[in-house]
Structures are given as structure tokens and as C-alpha cells.
Short mmCIF file of C-alpha atoms and ligand atoms in Angstrom, two decimals:
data_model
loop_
_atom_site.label_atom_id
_atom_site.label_comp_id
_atom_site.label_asym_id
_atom_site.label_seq_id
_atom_site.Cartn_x
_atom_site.Cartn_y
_atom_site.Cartn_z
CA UNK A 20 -19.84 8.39 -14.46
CA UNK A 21 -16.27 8.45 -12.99
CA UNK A 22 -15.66 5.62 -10.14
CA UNK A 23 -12.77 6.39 -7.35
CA UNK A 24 -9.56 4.22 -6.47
CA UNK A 25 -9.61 5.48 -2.71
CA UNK A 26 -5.68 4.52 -0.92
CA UNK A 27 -5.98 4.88 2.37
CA UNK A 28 -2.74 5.32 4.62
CA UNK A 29 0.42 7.40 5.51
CA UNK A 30 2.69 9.53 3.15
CA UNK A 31 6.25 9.88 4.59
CA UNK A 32 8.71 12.65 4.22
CA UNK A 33 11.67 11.13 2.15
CA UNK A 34 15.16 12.53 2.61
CA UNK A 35 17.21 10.26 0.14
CA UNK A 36 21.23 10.62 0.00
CA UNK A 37 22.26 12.19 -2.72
CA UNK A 38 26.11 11.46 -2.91
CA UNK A 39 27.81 14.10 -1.81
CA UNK A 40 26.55 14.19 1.91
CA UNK A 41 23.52 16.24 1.27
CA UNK A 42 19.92 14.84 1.03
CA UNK A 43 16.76 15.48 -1.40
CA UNK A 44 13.49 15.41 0.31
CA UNK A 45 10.71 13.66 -1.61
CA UNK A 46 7.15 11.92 -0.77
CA UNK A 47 6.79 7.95 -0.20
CA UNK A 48 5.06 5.71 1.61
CA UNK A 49 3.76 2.07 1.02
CA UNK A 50 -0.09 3.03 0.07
CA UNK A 51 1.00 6.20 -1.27
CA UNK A 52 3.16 4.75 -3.96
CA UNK A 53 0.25 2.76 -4.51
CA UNK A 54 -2.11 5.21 -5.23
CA UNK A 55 0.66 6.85 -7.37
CA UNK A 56 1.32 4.06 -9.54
CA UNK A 57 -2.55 3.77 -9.60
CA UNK A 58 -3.06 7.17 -10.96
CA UNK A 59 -0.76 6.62 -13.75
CA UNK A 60 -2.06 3.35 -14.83
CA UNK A 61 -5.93 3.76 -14.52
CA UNK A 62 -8.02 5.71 -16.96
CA UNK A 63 -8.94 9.05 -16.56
CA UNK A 64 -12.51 8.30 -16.22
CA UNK A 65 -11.25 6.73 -12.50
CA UNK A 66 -10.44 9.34 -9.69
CA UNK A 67 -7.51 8.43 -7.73
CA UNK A 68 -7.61 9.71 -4.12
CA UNK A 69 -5.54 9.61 -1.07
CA UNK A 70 -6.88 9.37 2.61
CA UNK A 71 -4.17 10.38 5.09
CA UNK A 72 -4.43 12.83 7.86
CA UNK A 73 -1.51 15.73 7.34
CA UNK A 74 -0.64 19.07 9.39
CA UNK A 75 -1.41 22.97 8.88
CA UNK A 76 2.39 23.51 8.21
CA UNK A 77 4.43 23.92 5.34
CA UNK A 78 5.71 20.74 4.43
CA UNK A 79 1.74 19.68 5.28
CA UNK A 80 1.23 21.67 2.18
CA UNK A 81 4.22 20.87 -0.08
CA UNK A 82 3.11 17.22 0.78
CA UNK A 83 -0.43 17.93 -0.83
CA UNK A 84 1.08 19.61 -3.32
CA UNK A 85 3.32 16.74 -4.26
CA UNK A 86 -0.39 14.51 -4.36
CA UNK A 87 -2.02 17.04 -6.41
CA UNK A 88 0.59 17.26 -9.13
CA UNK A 89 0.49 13.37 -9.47
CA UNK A 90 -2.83 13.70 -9.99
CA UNK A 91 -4.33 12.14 -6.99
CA UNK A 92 -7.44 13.84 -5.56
CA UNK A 93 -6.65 15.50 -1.96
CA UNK A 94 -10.12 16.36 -0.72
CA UNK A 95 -10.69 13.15 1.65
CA UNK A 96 -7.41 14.44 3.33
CA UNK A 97 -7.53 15.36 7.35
CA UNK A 98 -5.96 18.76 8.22
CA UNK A 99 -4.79 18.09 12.25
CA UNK A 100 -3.99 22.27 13.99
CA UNK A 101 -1.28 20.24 16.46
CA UNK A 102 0.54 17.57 14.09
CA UNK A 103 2.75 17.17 11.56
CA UNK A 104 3.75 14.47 8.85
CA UNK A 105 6.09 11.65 9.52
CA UNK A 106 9.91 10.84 8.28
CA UNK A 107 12.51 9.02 7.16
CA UNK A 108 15.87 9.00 6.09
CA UNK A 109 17.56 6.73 3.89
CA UNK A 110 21.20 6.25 4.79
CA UNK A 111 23.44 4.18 2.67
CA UNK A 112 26.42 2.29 4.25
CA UNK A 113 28.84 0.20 2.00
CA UNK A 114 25.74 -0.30 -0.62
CA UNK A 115 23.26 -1.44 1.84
CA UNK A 116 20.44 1.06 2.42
CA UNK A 117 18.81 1.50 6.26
CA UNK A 118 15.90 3.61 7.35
CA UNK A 119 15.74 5.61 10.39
CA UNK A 120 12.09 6.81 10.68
CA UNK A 121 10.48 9.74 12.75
CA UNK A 122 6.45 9.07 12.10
CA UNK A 123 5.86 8.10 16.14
CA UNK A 124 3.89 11.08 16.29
CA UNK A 125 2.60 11.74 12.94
CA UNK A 126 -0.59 13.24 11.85
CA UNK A 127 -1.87 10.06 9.94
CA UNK A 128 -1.69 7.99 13.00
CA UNK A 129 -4.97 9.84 13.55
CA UNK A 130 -6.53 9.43 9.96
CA UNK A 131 -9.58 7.58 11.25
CA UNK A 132 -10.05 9.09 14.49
CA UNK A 133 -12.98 11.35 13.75
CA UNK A 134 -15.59 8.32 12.45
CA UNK A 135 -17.68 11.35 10.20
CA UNK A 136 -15.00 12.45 8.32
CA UNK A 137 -13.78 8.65 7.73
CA UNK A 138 -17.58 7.88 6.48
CA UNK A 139 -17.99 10.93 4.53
CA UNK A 140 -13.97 10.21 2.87
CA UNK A 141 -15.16 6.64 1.98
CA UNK A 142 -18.55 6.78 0.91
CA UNK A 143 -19.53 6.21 -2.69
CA UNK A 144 -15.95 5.04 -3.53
CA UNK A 145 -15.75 1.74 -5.51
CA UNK A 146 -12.05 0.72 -4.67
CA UNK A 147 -10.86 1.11 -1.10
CA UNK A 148 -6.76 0.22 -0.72
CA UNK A 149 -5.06 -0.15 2.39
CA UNK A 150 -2.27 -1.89 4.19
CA UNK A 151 -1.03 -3.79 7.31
CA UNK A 152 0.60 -0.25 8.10
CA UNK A 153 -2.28 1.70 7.62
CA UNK A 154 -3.61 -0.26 10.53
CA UNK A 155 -0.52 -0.70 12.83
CA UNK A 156 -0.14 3.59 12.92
CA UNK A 157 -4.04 3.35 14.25
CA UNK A 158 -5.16 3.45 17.93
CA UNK A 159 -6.92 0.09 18.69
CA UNK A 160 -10.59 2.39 18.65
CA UNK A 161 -9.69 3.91 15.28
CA UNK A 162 -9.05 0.38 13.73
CA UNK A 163 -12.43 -0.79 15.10
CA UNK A 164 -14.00 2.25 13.83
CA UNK A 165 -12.08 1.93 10.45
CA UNK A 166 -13.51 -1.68 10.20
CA UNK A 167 -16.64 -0.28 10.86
CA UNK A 168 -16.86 2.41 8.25
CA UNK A 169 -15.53 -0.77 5.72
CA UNK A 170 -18.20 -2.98 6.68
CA UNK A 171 -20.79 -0.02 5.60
CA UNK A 172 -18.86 1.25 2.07
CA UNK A 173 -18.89 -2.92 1.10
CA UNK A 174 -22.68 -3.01 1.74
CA UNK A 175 -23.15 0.10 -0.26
CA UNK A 176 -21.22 -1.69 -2.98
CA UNK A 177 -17.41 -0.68 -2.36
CA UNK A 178 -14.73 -3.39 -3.45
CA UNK A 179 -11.81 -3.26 -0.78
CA UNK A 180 -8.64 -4.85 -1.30
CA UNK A 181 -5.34 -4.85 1.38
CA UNK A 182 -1.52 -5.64 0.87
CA UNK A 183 -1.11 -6.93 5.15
CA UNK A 184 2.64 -5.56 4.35
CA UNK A 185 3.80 -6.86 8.11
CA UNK A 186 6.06 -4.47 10.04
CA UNK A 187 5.84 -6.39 13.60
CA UNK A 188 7.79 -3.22 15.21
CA UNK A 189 4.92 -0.63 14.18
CA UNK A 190 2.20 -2.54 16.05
CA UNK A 191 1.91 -3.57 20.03
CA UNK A 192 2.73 -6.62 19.52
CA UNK A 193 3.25 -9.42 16.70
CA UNK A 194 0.26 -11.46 18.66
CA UNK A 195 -2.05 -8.38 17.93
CA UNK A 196 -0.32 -7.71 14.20
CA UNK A 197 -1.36 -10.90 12.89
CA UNK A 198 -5.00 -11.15 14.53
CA UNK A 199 -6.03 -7.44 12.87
CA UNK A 200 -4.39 -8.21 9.72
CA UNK A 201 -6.17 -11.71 9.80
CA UNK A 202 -9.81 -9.47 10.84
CA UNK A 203 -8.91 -7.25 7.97
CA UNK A 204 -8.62 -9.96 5.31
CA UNK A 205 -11.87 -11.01 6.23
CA UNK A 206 -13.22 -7.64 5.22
CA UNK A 207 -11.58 -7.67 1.88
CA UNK A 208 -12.20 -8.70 -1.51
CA UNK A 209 -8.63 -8.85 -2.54
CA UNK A 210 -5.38 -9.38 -0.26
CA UNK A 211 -2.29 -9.40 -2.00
CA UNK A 212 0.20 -10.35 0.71
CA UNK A 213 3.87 -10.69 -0.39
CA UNK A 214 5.00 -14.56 0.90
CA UNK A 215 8.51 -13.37 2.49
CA UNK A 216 6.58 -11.53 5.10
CA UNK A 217 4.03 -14.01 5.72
CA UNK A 218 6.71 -16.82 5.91
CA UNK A 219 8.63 -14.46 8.96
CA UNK A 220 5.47 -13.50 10.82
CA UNK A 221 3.07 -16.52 9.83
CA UNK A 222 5.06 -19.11 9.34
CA UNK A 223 3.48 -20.05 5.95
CA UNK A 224 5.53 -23.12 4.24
CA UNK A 225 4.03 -21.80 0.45
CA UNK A 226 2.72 -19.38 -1.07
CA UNK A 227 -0.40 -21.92 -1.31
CA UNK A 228 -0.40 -21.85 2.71
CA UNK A 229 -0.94 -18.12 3.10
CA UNK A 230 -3.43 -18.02 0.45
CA UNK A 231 -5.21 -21.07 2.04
CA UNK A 232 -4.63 -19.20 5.27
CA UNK A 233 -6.45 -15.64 4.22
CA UNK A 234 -8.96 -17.41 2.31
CA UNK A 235 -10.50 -19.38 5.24
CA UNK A 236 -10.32 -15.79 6.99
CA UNK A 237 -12.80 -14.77 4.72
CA UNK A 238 -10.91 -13.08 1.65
CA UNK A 239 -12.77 -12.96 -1.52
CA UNK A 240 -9.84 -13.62 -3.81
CA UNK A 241 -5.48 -14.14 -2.19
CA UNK A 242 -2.83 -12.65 -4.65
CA UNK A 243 0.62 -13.81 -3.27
CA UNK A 244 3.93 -12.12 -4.67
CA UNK A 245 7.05 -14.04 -3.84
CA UNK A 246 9.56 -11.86 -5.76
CA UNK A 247 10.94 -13.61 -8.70
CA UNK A 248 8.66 -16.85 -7.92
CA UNK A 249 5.58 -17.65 -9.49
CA UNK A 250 2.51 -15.57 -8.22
CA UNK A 251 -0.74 -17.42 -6.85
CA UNK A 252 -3.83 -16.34 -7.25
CA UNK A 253 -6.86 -18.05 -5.34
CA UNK A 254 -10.55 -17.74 -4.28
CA UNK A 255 -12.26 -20.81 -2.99
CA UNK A 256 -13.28 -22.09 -6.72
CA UNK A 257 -10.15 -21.20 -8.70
CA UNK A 258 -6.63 -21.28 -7.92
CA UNK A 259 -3.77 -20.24 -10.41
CA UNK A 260 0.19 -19.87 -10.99
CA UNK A 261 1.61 -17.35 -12.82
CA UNK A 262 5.62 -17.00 -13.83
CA UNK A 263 6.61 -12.90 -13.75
CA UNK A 264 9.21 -12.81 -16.19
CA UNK A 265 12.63 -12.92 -15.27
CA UNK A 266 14.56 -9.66 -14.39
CA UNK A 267 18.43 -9.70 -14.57
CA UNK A 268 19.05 -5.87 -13.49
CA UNK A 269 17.47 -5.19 -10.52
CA UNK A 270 18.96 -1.99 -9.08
CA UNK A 271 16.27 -1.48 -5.81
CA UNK A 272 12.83 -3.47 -5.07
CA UNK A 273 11.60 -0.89 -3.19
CA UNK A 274 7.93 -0.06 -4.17
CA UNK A 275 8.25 -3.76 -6.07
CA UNK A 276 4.67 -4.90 -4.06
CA UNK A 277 3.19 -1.68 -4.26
CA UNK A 278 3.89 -0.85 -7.80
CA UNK A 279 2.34 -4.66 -8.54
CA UNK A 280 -0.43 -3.85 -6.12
CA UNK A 281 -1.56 -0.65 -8.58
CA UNK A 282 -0.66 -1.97 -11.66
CA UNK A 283 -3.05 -5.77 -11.17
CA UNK A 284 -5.52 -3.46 -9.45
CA UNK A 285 -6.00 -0.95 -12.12
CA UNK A 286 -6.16 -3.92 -14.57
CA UNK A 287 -8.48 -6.13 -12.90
CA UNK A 288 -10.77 -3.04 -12.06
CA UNK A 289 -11.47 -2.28 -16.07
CA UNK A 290 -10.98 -6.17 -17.37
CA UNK A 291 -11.43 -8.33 -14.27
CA UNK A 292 -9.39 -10.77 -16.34
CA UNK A 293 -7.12 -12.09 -13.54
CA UNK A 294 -4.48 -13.36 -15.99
CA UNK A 295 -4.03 -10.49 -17.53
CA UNK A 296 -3.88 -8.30 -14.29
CA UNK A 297 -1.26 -10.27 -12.83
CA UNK A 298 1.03 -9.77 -16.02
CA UNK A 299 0.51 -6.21 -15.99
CA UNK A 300 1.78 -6.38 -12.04
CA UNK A 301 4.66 -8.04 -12.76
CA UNK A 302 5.42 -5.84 -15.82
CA UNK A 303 5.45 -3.07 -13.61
CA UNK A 304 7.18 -3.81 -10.44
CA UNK A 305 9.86 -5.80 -13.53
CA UNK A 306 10.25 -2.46 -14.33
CA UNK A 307 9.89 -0.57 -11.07
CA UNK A 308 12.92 -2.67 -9.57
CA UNK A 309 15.55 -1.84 -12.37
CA UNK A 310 15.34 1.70 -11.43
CA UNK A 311 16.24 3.90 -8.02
CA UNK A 312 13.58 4.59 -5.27
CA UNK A 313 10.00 4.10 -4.67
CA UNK A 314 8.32 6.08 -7.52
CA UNK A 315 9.91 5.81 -10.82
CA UNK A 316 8.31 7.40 -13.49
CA UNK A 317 8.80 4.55 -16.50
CA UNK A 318 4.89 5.27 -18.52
CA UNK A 319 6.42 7.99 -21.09
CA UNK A 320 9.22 5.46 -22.33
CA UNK A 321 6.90 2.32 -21.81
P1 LIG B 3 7.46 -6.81 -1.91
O1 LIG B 3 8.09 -5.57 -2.46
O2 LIG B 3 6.13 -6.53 -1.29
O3 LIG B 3 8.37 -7.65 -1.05
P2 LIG B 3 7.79 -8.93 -3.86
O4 LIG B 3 9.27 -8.96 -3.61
O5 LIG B 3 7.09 -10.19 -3.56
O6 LIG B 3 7.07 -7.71 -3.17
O7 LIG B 3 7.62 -8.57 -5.38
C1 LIG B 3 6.42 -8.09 -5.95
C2 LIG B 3 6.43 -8.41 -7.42
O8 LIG B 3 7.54 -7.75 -8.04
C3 LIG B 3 6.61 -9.88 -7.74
O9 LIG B 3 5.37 -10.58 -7.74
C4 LIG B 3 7.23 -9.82 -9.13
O10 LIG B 3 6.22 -9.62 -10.10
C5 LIG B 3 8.09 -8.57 -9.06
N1 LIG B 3 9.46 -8.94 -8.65
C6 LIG B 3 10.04 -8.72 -7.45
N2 LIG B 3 11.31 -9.21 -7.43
C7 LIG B 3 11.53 -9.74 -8.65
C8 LIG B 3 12.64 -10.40 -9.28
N3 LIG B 3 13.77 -10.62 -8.63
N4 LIG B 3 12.48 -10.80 -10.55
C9 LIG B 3 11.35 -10.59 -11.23
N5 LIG B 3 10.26 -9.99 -10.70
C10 LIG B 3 10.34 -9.57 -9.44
#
């Protein structure tokens, strides 16, 4: 029987410079690449969906049609009559990249506002995936409701695991950020937070601090990333270190957490060997960071 990888989150509009003053739109976002990377790495006897909430329009569709040539299922998707999908642009100034985003109104933001299409998206799934930003584009009601719907699928036997991927300026407040994201942990069997963020919005001295921190929250097993620094891996009988090997080109680190995210996830959902998941993480997001931009397709030539 075929089990389901289930990301749940927002998918982005990408307009990317191009050079010569014109931009190329593609499709990002952090679960998104996620699920992406997911898709590519799992077998094909696991289904790789997307949860998001997208518009009637025509770059609605093109979005879905981006998902459904990567192979991810679109079916737990919400079609809204009176939004649209979210943006942002990339803009490059002497080598440094910004982002200027337009997503304030964006369809997701209502992905789990109707509680019966959430249940009937998330039922029977064996991995659920989310983020910090998954929650911090939800109303207050739709995070309790999305909580809810999570308590149920982990009764029925659902696995859920969360990146908390802090963004302090998409939430109310960084007061309210790090209380949800510290609820949320508590509802997961993996968090894999990365230990930059949780050092800015925490305060965490080590990487052994924030998994110390989420563990006592209630997280089943803490996977911290630290970008070239060893990665720690802990549940309240084990705790582990684990050197990702050393990469001397690094071109862009975007998608570097997410890729790792799908990449340890897909391995520790067919071997559970923990080891083994984290090297196939860092092989990834190694790889992931020596080329351009969030989704980099590196399986053919690996
Ligand atoms: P995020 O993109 O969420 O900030 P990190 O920067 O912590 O994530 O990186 C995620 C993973 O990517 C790391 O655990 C590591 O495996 C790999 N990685 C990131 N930066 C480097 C680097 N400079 N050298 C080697 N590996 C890296």
C-alpha cells in the first residue's frame, strides 16, 4: 500500500533576476521546496502531496501545474473564488540578494480555515510537514483548528514533523511567534530547527540548548542544523553529533534547511536509521548550496 509525505504550507510566485533587467517567474516557498526535494528523493511507492490554499486564476493554475509536473499530488489543494497566490521578487544589489514579498493577502493564509477540508486533506496521511511560516500566515482560529486536526491524524497514527523556520515579521508579535512554535513542537515527532534562528529569536547558547529546549516542549526527537557545524540529533534517551562534510563552493544556501529537511525525512521514513538520514541531509543541502536558487535539480548527475 502506498503511504503519503503530506507538506503543508504556502507556494510563492518567484520572479528571479535574470541579468539583463528582466525577470523569470518560477514556484518556491520554504515547505514547498520541501515537498519537492521530497518527491525526488522518496520512493515511488510514497505519494508526495502539497496542502496550500491557491486562487481560480491563471497563475492559480500554472502554480498547480508547476506541483503536478514535479510530481507532487494536488488534490488536498484549496481553490479560494476571491484570492490569489502570494509573491516575491528577488532583487540583487552589488551581489547581495533582498526579497520584497507581496503574500499579505494570499490565498494560503486561509489554508486551514474551513476545519472539513483540513480533516479530510490530512486524514490517513503518515507524514505531515510543516513550518513556523505555515503557522505565522494563519489567523490565530485557523492555527487552533490546525492543531486540532494534528492532534486527531497523530492518534490515527500520522507521524508529524516541523522546521519552526522563525520569521518574527510574519507573525503579531515575536512574544506570540515563539509560544505557537513552542505549542507546535509539542505536537511533533520531529523538529528540525536550524540554530541561527533559534539563537536570534530564542536566545539558545548551543545547538544542545534548543534541542534541550524543544524536547522538554514535548518533541519526540530535535534535529538542529547549524550550517557547516556539526548537526545534533536528540530525544530524551539518545543524543548524537554528526559532522556534514565540508563544502568549499557554496554559490546560494537558499533551500539549504529545506532541502536537508526532505532529504533526512525521506531517509529516516524507509530506514529510520538516524545516522544515516542525517548524512543523506547534509549530502543534499552540500549539494543544494553549490548551485543557484531554491530548487536545483542535482538527482540525474548524482
Ligand atoms: P537553513 O537554510 O535553514 O539556515 P542551515 O544553514 O543550518 O539551514 O543548513 C542546513 C544544512 O545544510 C546543514 O545542516 C548542513 O548539512 C548544510 N550546510 C549549510 N551550510 C553549509 C556549509 N557552509 N557547509 C557545509 N554544509 C552546509
Amino acid at each position: 500500500m502506498s503511504k503519503t509525505f503530506l507538506a503543508v504550507g504556502e507556494c510563492m510566485v518567484e520572479m528571479a533576476p535574470t541579468g539583463n533587467g528582466t525577470f523569470s517567474m518560477g514556484f518556491a516557498g520554504d515547505t514547498l521546496n520541501t515537498a519537492w526535494y521530497a518527491r525526488k528523493c522518496l520512493p515511488d511507492s510514497w505519494n508526495v502531496g502539497y496542502l496550500t490554499a491557491v486562487g481560480q486564476d491563471q497563475v492559480s493554475e500554472q502554480m498547480l501545474g508547476f506541483l503536478k509536473q514535479s510530481g507532487i499530488d494536488v488534490d488536498p489543494v484549496r481553490r479560494l473564488d476571491d484570492r490569489t497566490v502570494g509573491l516575491y521578487m528577488i532583487q540583487l544589489k552589488e551581489g547581495e540578494r533582498s526579497f520584497a514579498y507581496w503574500r499579505s493577502q494570499s490565498a494560503a493564509r486561509c489554508l486551514a480555515a474551513d476545519g472539513n477540508h483540513l480533516r479530510s486533506a490530512i486524514g490517513g496521511v503518515d507524514l505531515i510537514y510543516f513550518s513556523g511560516i505555515t503557522l505565522a500566515i494563519m489567523s490565530e482560529e485557523d492555527r487552533e483548528t490546525f492543531f486540532a486536526v494534528l492532534k486527531e491524524a497523530r492518534l490515527a497514527g500520522a507521524k508529524t514533523a516541523f522546521d519552526p523556520n522563525l520569521r518574527p515579521r510574519l507573525w503579531e508579535s515575536a512574544d506570540i511567534m515563539r509560544a505557537c512554535v513552542t505549542k507546535a513542537a509539542g505536537l511533533c515527532d520531529l523538529v528540525m530547527p536550524s540554530f541561527e534562528d533559534e539563537l536570534a529569536y530564542f536566545g539558545d547558547t548551543t545547538a544542545d540548548v534548543s534541542a534541550d529546549r524543544y524536547l522538554a516542549a514535548g518533541a519526540g526527537m530535535v534535529v538542529v542544523k547549524n550550517g557547516p557545524e556539526e548537526v545534533i540529533c536528540a530525544s530524551r534517551e539518545d543524543r548524537q553529533a554528526f559532522q556534514p562534510k565540508p563544502v568549499l563552493d557554496i554559490v546560494d544556501t537558499t533551500a539549504a534547511g529545506d532541502s536537508f529537511n526532505a532529504a533526512f525525512l525521506a531517509e529516516y521514513l524507509t530506514s529510520g536509521n538516524v545516522g544515516a538520514s542525517v548524512d543523506a541531509g547534509a549530502r543534499l543541502a552540500g549539494t543544494v548550496i553549490q548551485h543557484r536558487g531554491a530548487l536545483v535539480d542535482c538527482f540525474e548527475a548524482a
